[in-house]
Short mmCIF file of C-alpha atoms in Angstrom, two decimals:
data_model
loop_
_atom_site.label_atom_id
_atom_site.label_comp_id
_atom_site.label_asym_id
_atom_site.label_seq_id
_atom_site.Cartn_x
_atom_site.Cartn_y
_atom_site.Cartn_z
CA UNK A 1 0.00 0.00 0.00
CA UNK A 2 1.24 3.52 -0.80
CA UNK A 3 2.78 5.71 1.91
CA UNK A 4 0.02 8.13 2.85
CA UNK A 5 -0.22 11.28 4.93
CA UNK A 6 -3.77 11.99 6.14
CA UNK A 7 -4.27 15.69 6.89
CA UNK A 8 -7.22 16.54 9.16
CA UNK A 9 -8.25 20.14 9.90
CA UNK A 10 -10.35 20.31 13.04
CA UNK A 11 -12.20 22.88 15.11
CA UNK A 12 -14.04 21.89 18.30
CA UNK A 13 -14.79 18.32 17.24
CA UNK A 14 -12.77 16.04 19.49
CA UNK A 15 -15.33 13.22 19.37
CA UNK A 16 -15.45 13.28 15.57
CA UNK A 17 -11.68 13.49 15.33
CA UNK A 18 -11.24 10.58 17.72
CA UNK A 19 -13.72 8.49 15.72
CA UNK A 20 -11.93 9.24 12.45
CA UNK A 21 -8.41 8.70 13.77
CA UNK A 22 -9.44 5.38 15.33
CA UNK A 23 -10.85 4.31 11.96
CA UNK A 24 -7.67 5.31 10.10
CA UNK A 25 -5.62 3.28 12.55
CA UNK A 26 -8.01 0.33 12.25
CA UNK A 27 -7.79 0.39 8.45
CA UNK A 28 -3.98 0.66 8.57
CA UNK A 29 -3.86 3.05 5.60
CA UNK A 30 -1.68 5.90 6.89
CA UNK A 31 1.99 6.29 7.66
CA UNK A 32 1.28 9.62 9.36
CA UNK A 33 -1.78 11.49 10.57
CA UNK A 34 -1.45 15.27 10.68
CA UNK A 35 -3.97 16.97 12.97
CA UNK A 36 -4.31 20.70 12.24
CA UNK A 37 -6.15 22.34 15.13
CA UNK A 38 -7.75 25.65 14.14
CA UNK A 39 -7.51 27.30 17.58
CA UNK A 40 -10.18 25.06 19.13
CA UNK A 41 -11.58 25.54 22.60
CA UNK A 42 -11.29 21.76 23.05
CA UNK A 43 -8.03 19.85 23.42
CA UNK A 44 -7.28 17.81 20.28
CA UNK A 45 -3.75 16.77 21.18
CA UNK A 46 -2.64 13.11 20.92
CA UNK A 47 -2.83 12.90 24.72
CA UNK A 48 -6.46 14.09 24.70
CA UNK A 49 -7.22 11.43 22.08
CA UNK A 50 -5.44 8.73 24.07
CA UNK A 51 -2.78 8.34 21.39
CA UNK A 52 0.34 9.70 23.09
CA UNK A 53 2.00 6.26 23.19
CA UNK A 54 1.11 5.25 19.63
CA UNK A 55 4.11 4.05 17.62
CA UNK A 56 2.41 3.77 14.22
CA UNK A 57 1.15 5.70 12.43
CA UNK A 58 3.04 8.82 13.42
CA UNK A 59 0.75 11.50 14.86
CA UNK A 60 1.75 15.08 14.09
CA UNK A 61 -0.21 17.70 16.01
CA UNK A 62 -0.25 21.35 14.88
CA UNK A 63 -2.24 24.08 16.58
CA UNK A 64 -2.94 27.58 15.29
CA UNK A 65 -3.03 30.40 17.83
CA UNK A 66 -5.98 31.96 16.00
CA UNK A 67 -8.87 30.64 13.97
CA UNK A 68 -8.05 30.77 10.25
CA UNK A 69 -10.39 28.24 8.65
CA UNK A 70 -10.06 24.72 7.27
CA UNK A 71 -8.33 25.90 4.09
CA UNK A 72 -5.42 27.42 5.96
CA UNK A 73 -5.16 24.32 8.16
CA UNK A 74 -4.94 22.05 5.12
CA UNK A 75 -2.23 24.26 3.64
CA UNK A 76 -0.22 24.06 6.87
CA UNK A 77 -0.71 20.31 7.01
CA UNK A 78 0.66 19.88 3.50
CA UNK A 79 3.82 21.71 4.52
CA UNK A 80 4.34 19.20 7.32
CA UNK A 81 3.56 16.09 5.24
CA UNK A 82 6.47 13.76 4.48
CA UNK A 83 4.79 10.89 2.59
CA UNK A 84 4.65 10.64 -1.19
CA UNK A 85 0.84 10.82 -1.18
CA UNK A 86 -1.70 12.94 0.68
CA UNK A 87 -5.36 12.56 1.61
CA UNK A 88 -7.20 15.53 3.12
CA UNK A 89 -10.07 14.50 5.36
CA UNK A 90 -12.60 16.24 7.62
CA UNK A 91 -13.18 15.23 11.22
CA UNK A 92 -16.98 14.99 10.86
CA UNK A 93 -16.82 12.52 7.96
CA UNK A 94 -15.67 8.90 7.80
CA UNK A 95 -13.77 6.73 5.40
CA UNK A 96 -15.54 3.81 3.73
CA UNK A 97 -14.01 0.32 3.54
CA UNK A 98 -13.46 0.77 -0.19
CA UNK A 99 -10.59 3.19 0.51
CA UNK A 100 -8.36 0.21 1.23
CA UNK A 101 -9.10 -1.31 -2.19
CA UNK A 102 -8.43 2.03 -3.89
CA UNK A 103 -5.07 2.46 -2.18
CA UNK A 104 -4.06 -1.08 -3.08
CA UNK A 105 -5.03 -0.66 -6.71
CA UNK A 106 -3.11 2.59 -7.24
CA UNK A 107 0.03 1.46 -5.41
CA UNK A 108 2.24 0.91 -8.46
CA UNK A 109 0.74 3.57 -10.71
CA UNK A 110 1.97 7.09 -11.43
CA UNK A 111 -0.68 9.80 -11.11
CA UNK A 112 -1.18 13.37 -10.00
CA UNK A 113 -4.36 12.49 -8.16
CA UNK A 114 -7.00 9.77 -8.01
CA UNK A 115 -10.61 10.83 -7.50
CA UNK A 116 -13.10 8.43 -5.94
CA UNK A 117 -16.83 8.35 -5.21
CA UNK A 118 -18.46 8.92 -1.83
CA UNK A 119 -21.76 8.30 -0.09
CA UNK A 120 -23.77 11.34 1.04
CA UNK A 121 -25.87 10.95 4.19
CA UNK A 122 -28.73 12.87 2.57
CA UNK A 123 -29.17 10.14 -0.05
CA UNK A 124 -31.36 7.28 1.16
CA UNK A 125 -32.32 5.47 -2.04
CA UNK A 126 -28.89 4.10 -2.88
CA UNK A 127 -25.22 4.08 -1.92
CA UNK A 128 -23.67 7.11 -3.52
CA UNK A 129 -24.52 10.74 -4.01
CA UNK A 130 -27.17 12.82 -5.78
CA UNK A 131 -28.46 11.88 -9.24
CA UNK A 132 -26.88 14.95 -10.87
CA UNK A 133 -23.45 13.89 -9.64
CA UNK A 134 -24.00 10.22 -10.48
CA UNK A 135 -24.68 11.35 -14.07
CA UNK A 136 -21.27 13.03 -14.16
CA UNK A 137 -19.62 9.77 -13.08
CA UNK A 138 -21.50 7.95 -15.83
CA UNK A 139 -20.57 10.60 -18.41
CA UNK A 140 -16.91 10.10 -17.47
CA UNK A 141 -17.35 6.34 -18.07
CA UNK A 142 -16.05 5.59 -14.58
CA UNK A 143 -16.15 2.07 -13.18
CA UNK A 144 -15.18 0.44 -9.90
CA UNK A 145 -11.81 -0.37 -11.43
CA UNK A 146 -9.26 2.44 -11.40
CA UNK A 147 -8.74 3.93 -14.85
CA UNK A 148 -6.93 6.89 -16.31
CA UNK A 149 -9.11 9.79 -17.48
CA UNK A 150 -8.72 11.52 -20.80
CA UNK A 151 -9.34 15.29 -20.72
CA UNK A 152 -12.92 15.04 -21.98
CA UNK A 153 -13.87 12.62 -19.22
CA UNK A 154 -11.92 14.67 -16.67
CA UNK A 155 -13.94 17.74 -17.68
CA UNK A 156 -17.10 15.91 -16.60
CA UNK A 157 -15.75 14.99 -13.15
CA UNK A 158 -14.38 18.48 -12.59
CA UNK A 159 -18.01 19.60 -12.30
CA UNK A 160 -18.57 17.47 -9.19
CA UNK A 161 -19.11 19.31 -5.93
CA UNK A 162 -15.75 20.69 -4.81
CA UNK A 163 -14.79 18.47 -1.90
CA UNK A 164 -11.23 18.19 -0.53
CA UNK A 165 -11.53 14.61 0.74
CA UNK A 166 -12.45 12.60 -2.38
CA UNK A 167 -8.98 12.60 -3.91
CA UNK A 168 -5.63 10.97 -3.17
CA UNK A 169 -2.89 13.35 -4.25
CA UNK A 170 0.74 12.96 -5.14
CA UNK A 171 2.34 15.38 -2.69
CA UNK A 172 4.97 16.65 -5.14
CA UNK A 173 2.22 17.46 -7.63
CA UNK A 174 0.52 19.74 -5.11
CA UNK A 175 3.71 21.47 -4.03
CA UNK A 176 5.33 21.84 -7.46
CA UNK A 177 2.14 23.26 -8.98
CA UNK A 178 1.44 25.45 -5.93
CA UNK A 179 -2.02 23.95 -5.53
CA UNK A 180 -3.68 25.10 -2.34
CA UNK A 181 -6.91 25.84 -0.58
CA UNK A 182 -8.13 29.42 -0.58
CA UNK A 183 -7.74 30.72 2.96
CA UNK A 184 -11.34 31.92 3.41
CA UNK A 185 -13.99 30.74 5.92
CA UNK A 186 -16.26 28.94 3.41
CA UNK A 187 -15.81 27.57 -0.13
CA UNK A 188 -12.08 27.19 0.56
CA UNK A 189 -11.90 23.88 -1.34
CA UNK A 190 -13.05 25.22 -4.75
CA UNK A 191 -9.55 26.36 -5.73
CA UNK A 192 -7.99 23.07 -4.55
CA UNK A 193 -10.50 21.02 -6.54
CA UNK A 194 -10.42 22.94 -9.81
CA UNK A 195 -6.73 23.78 -10.01
CA UNK A 196 -5.98 20.10 -9.43
CA UNK A 197 -7.88 19.25 -12.61
CA UNK A 198 -6.46 22.19 -14.55
CA UNK A 199 -2.82 21.45 -13.66
CA UNK A 200 -2.87 17.63 -13.75
CA UNK A 201 -1.50 15.54 -16.60
CA UNK A 202 -2.42 12.13 -15.13
CA UNK A 203 -5.75 11.72 -13.36
CA UNK A 204 -7.10 8.38 -12.16
CA UNK A 205 -10.70 7.72 -11.18
CA UNK A 206 -12.83 4.99 -9.64
CA UNK A 207 -16.51 4.70 -8.74
CA UNK A 208 -15.55 2.74 -5.64
CA UNK A 209 -16.94 4.55 -2.58
CA UNK A 210 -14.04 5.63 -0.39
CA UNK A 211 -15.73 8.10 1.97
CA UNK A 212 -18.91 8.76 3.94
CA UNK A 213 -20.01 12.42 3.96
CA UNK A 214 -22.33 13.37 6.83
CA UNK A 215 -24.48 16.50 6.59
CA UNK A 216 -26.66 17.73 9.47
CA UNK A 217 -29.30 20.08 8.08
CA UNK A 218 -29.45 23.29 10.08
CA UNK A 219 -26.26 22.41 11.92
CA UNK A 220 -23.38 24.67 12.93
CA UNK A 221 -20.74 23.48 10.45
CA UNK A 222 -19.38 25.87 7.83
CA UNK A 223 -21.77 24.52 5.19
CA UNK A 224 -24.69 25.98 7.14
CA UNK A 225 -23.42 29.54 7.42
CA UNK A 226 -25.61 32.22 5.80
CA UNK A 227 -23.63 35.36 6.67
CA UNK A 228 -21.63 37.76 4.49
CA UNK A 229 -18.69 35.32 4.75
CA UNK A 230 -20.28 33.47 1.85
CA UNK A 231 -19.57 36.46 -0.43
CA UNK A 232 -15.91 35.52 -0.29
CA UNK A 233 -16.71 32.70 -2.71
CA UNK A 234 -15.52 35.05 -5.45
CA UNK A 235 -11.97 34.98 -4.09
CA UNK A 236 -11.86 31.24 -4.74
CA UNK A 237 -13.62 31.47 -8.10
CA UNK A 238 -11.38 34.31 -9.29
CA UNK A 239 -8.18 32.50 -8.29
CA UNK A 240 -9.40 29.47 -10.21
CA UNK A 241 -10.37 31.53 -13.26
CA UNK A 242 -6.92 33.13 -13.29
CA UNK A 243 -5.27 29.70 -13.16
CA UNK A 244 -7.48 28.56 -16.02
CA UNK A 245 -6.49 31.55 -18.16
CA UNK A 246 -2.76 31.05 -17.73
CA UNK A 247 -2.61 27.25 -18.09
CA UNK A 248 -1.85 26.11 -21.60
CA UNK A 249 -4.14 23.40 -22.97
CA UNK A 250 -6.88 23.93 -20.36
CA UNK A 251 -9.59 25.22 -22.72
CA UNK A 252 -11.54 21.98 -22.25
CA UNK A 253 -12.31 23.12 -18.69
CA UNK A 254 -13.71 26.57 -19.55
CA UNK A 255 -17.27 25.52 -20.32
CA UNK A 256 -17.46 23.07 -17.36
CA UNK A 257 -16.13 25.80 -15.08
CA UNK A 258 -18.79 28.23 -16.30
CA UNK A 259 -21.44 25.60 -15.53
CA UNK A 260 -19.92 25.05 -12.09
CA UNK A 261 -19.86 28.80 -11.36
CA UNK A 262 -23.54 29.08 -12.30
CA UNK A 263 -24.43 26.23 -10.00
CA UNK A 264 -22.34 27.31 -7.00
CA UNK A 265 -23.40 30.97 -7.22
CA UNK A 266 -27.03 29.86 -7.46
CA UNK A 267 -26.46 27.67 -4.42
CA UNK A 268 -24.89 30.59 -2.56
CA UNK A 269 -27.91 32.77 -3.44
CA UNK A 270 -30.19 30.26 -1.76
CA UNK A 271 -27.90 29.86 1.25
CA UNK A 272 -27.09 33.44 2.17
CA UNK A 273 -29.25 35.82 4.17
CA UNK A 274 -31.47 37.94 1.93
CA UNK A 275 -29.85 41.16 3.12
CA UNK A 276 -26.71 40.14 1.18
CA UNK A 277 -28.46 39.41 -2.13
CA UNK A 278 -27.66 42.83 -3.59
CA UNK A 279 -23.93 42.41 -2.92
CA UNK A 280 -24.01 38.87 -4.29
CA UNK A 281 -25.70 40.12 -7.46
CA UNK A 282 -23.14 42.88 -7.95
CA UNK A 283 -20.16 40.63 -7.41
CA UNK A 284 -21.62 37.87 -9.60
CA UNK A 285 -22.06 40.27 -12.50
CA UNK A 286 -18.52 41.59 -12.15
CA UNK A 287 -17.09 38.08 -11.88
CA UNK A 288 -18.64 36.87 -15.16
CA UNK A 289 -17.77 40.09 -17.00
CA UNK A 290 -14.14 40.02 -15.84
CA UNK A 291 -13.29 36.35 -16.23
CA UNK A 292 -15.02 35.02 -19.35
CA UNK A 293 -14.90 36.31 -22.90
CA UNK A 294 -17.95 36.85 -25.04
CA UNK A 295 -17.02 33.88 -27.32
CA UNK A 296 -16.76 31.62 -24.26
CA UNK A 297 -20.20 32.66 -23.04
CA UNK A 298 -21.69 32.34 -26.55
CA UNK A 299 -20.24 28.83 -26.99
CA UNK A 300 -21.58 27.78 -23.60
CA UNK A 301 -25.02 29.16 -24.52
CA UNK A 302 -24.96 27.37 -27.88
CA UNK A 303 -24.18 24.03 -26.30
CA UNK A 304 -26.47 24.47 -23.31
CA UNK A 305 -29.11 27.24 -23.60
CA UNK A 306 -30.21 26.62 -20.00
CA UNK A 307 -26.77 27.70 -18.80
CA UNK A 308 -26.98 31.12 -20.41
CA UNK A 309 -30.43 31.57 -18.90
CA UNK A 310 -28.93 30.90 -15.49
CA UNK A 311 -26.08 33.35 -16.14
CA UNK A 312 -28.62 36.02 -17.14
CA UNK A 313 -30.60 35.40 -13.96
CA UNK A 314 -27.44 35.69 -11.87
CA UNK A 315 -26.32 38.90 -13.58
CA UNK A 316 -29.78 40.44 -13.36
CA UNK A 317 -30.10 39.57 -9.69
CA UNK A 318 -32.82 36.94 -10.08
CA UNK A 319 -30.79 33.83 -9.09
#
């Protein structure tokens, strides 16, 4: 099995962290676990988790003296990682048994990252995620067996929800390409997700479920925030758009990225307090005008008229 560093940002979730770390140890998949404590009120040290005498895997504990967000914690964790491969994971989610099969199958293969499927707790009809995302997996012709993606298939999977924990990365790929999370309170994984696709030359994929994503509706996690913090989504989208513009051979991702921006901005509209709608409208309009050319928008509209309708609604403030 490949040498793997598991990087876990955490804030006030000792029980979740303990559950996840115990599972990682049980599965035997990690050479090191890097806990990045975002100035929690709770103690998340190895001693607090009952792991101070653990010989393997190595536990590295880092604590920020001020709260900076999960994106910053992941970036710090990457700097401390020493293994050839990296998996970011969140303390309130769990791995699925299939992760062991994935790691075994990719052991002797060269890749920049391998993306895998997950199960979402909001889906009750089947193991997996929402129908819209399952269609993207089907469009990419993914199977349970690990396969290499061509750029057309990769462009489908790039449109998946931007999660940090559904990919196994080659560490040198992340560091050499300066791929990072945006250091903002919410939406910090958009840049990590998209720039990984844009910069990669070798992407592997598998429909094997390697993670369990748990969502508590109306909870206190970052996903549930409705404040002006959500307006900072444009920092992540703009950084990604800039990377897209300056990366040779990445034109295949322009139309998928436009679709993604429509979807995520529409989602933000429905998940931000109404008092911030005017600012969201203004920043949405400026983002599209500044980052996409008229031919790019026209081509997207030609191929998918519904997309241009959504862009018009966003720009006009009717998202």
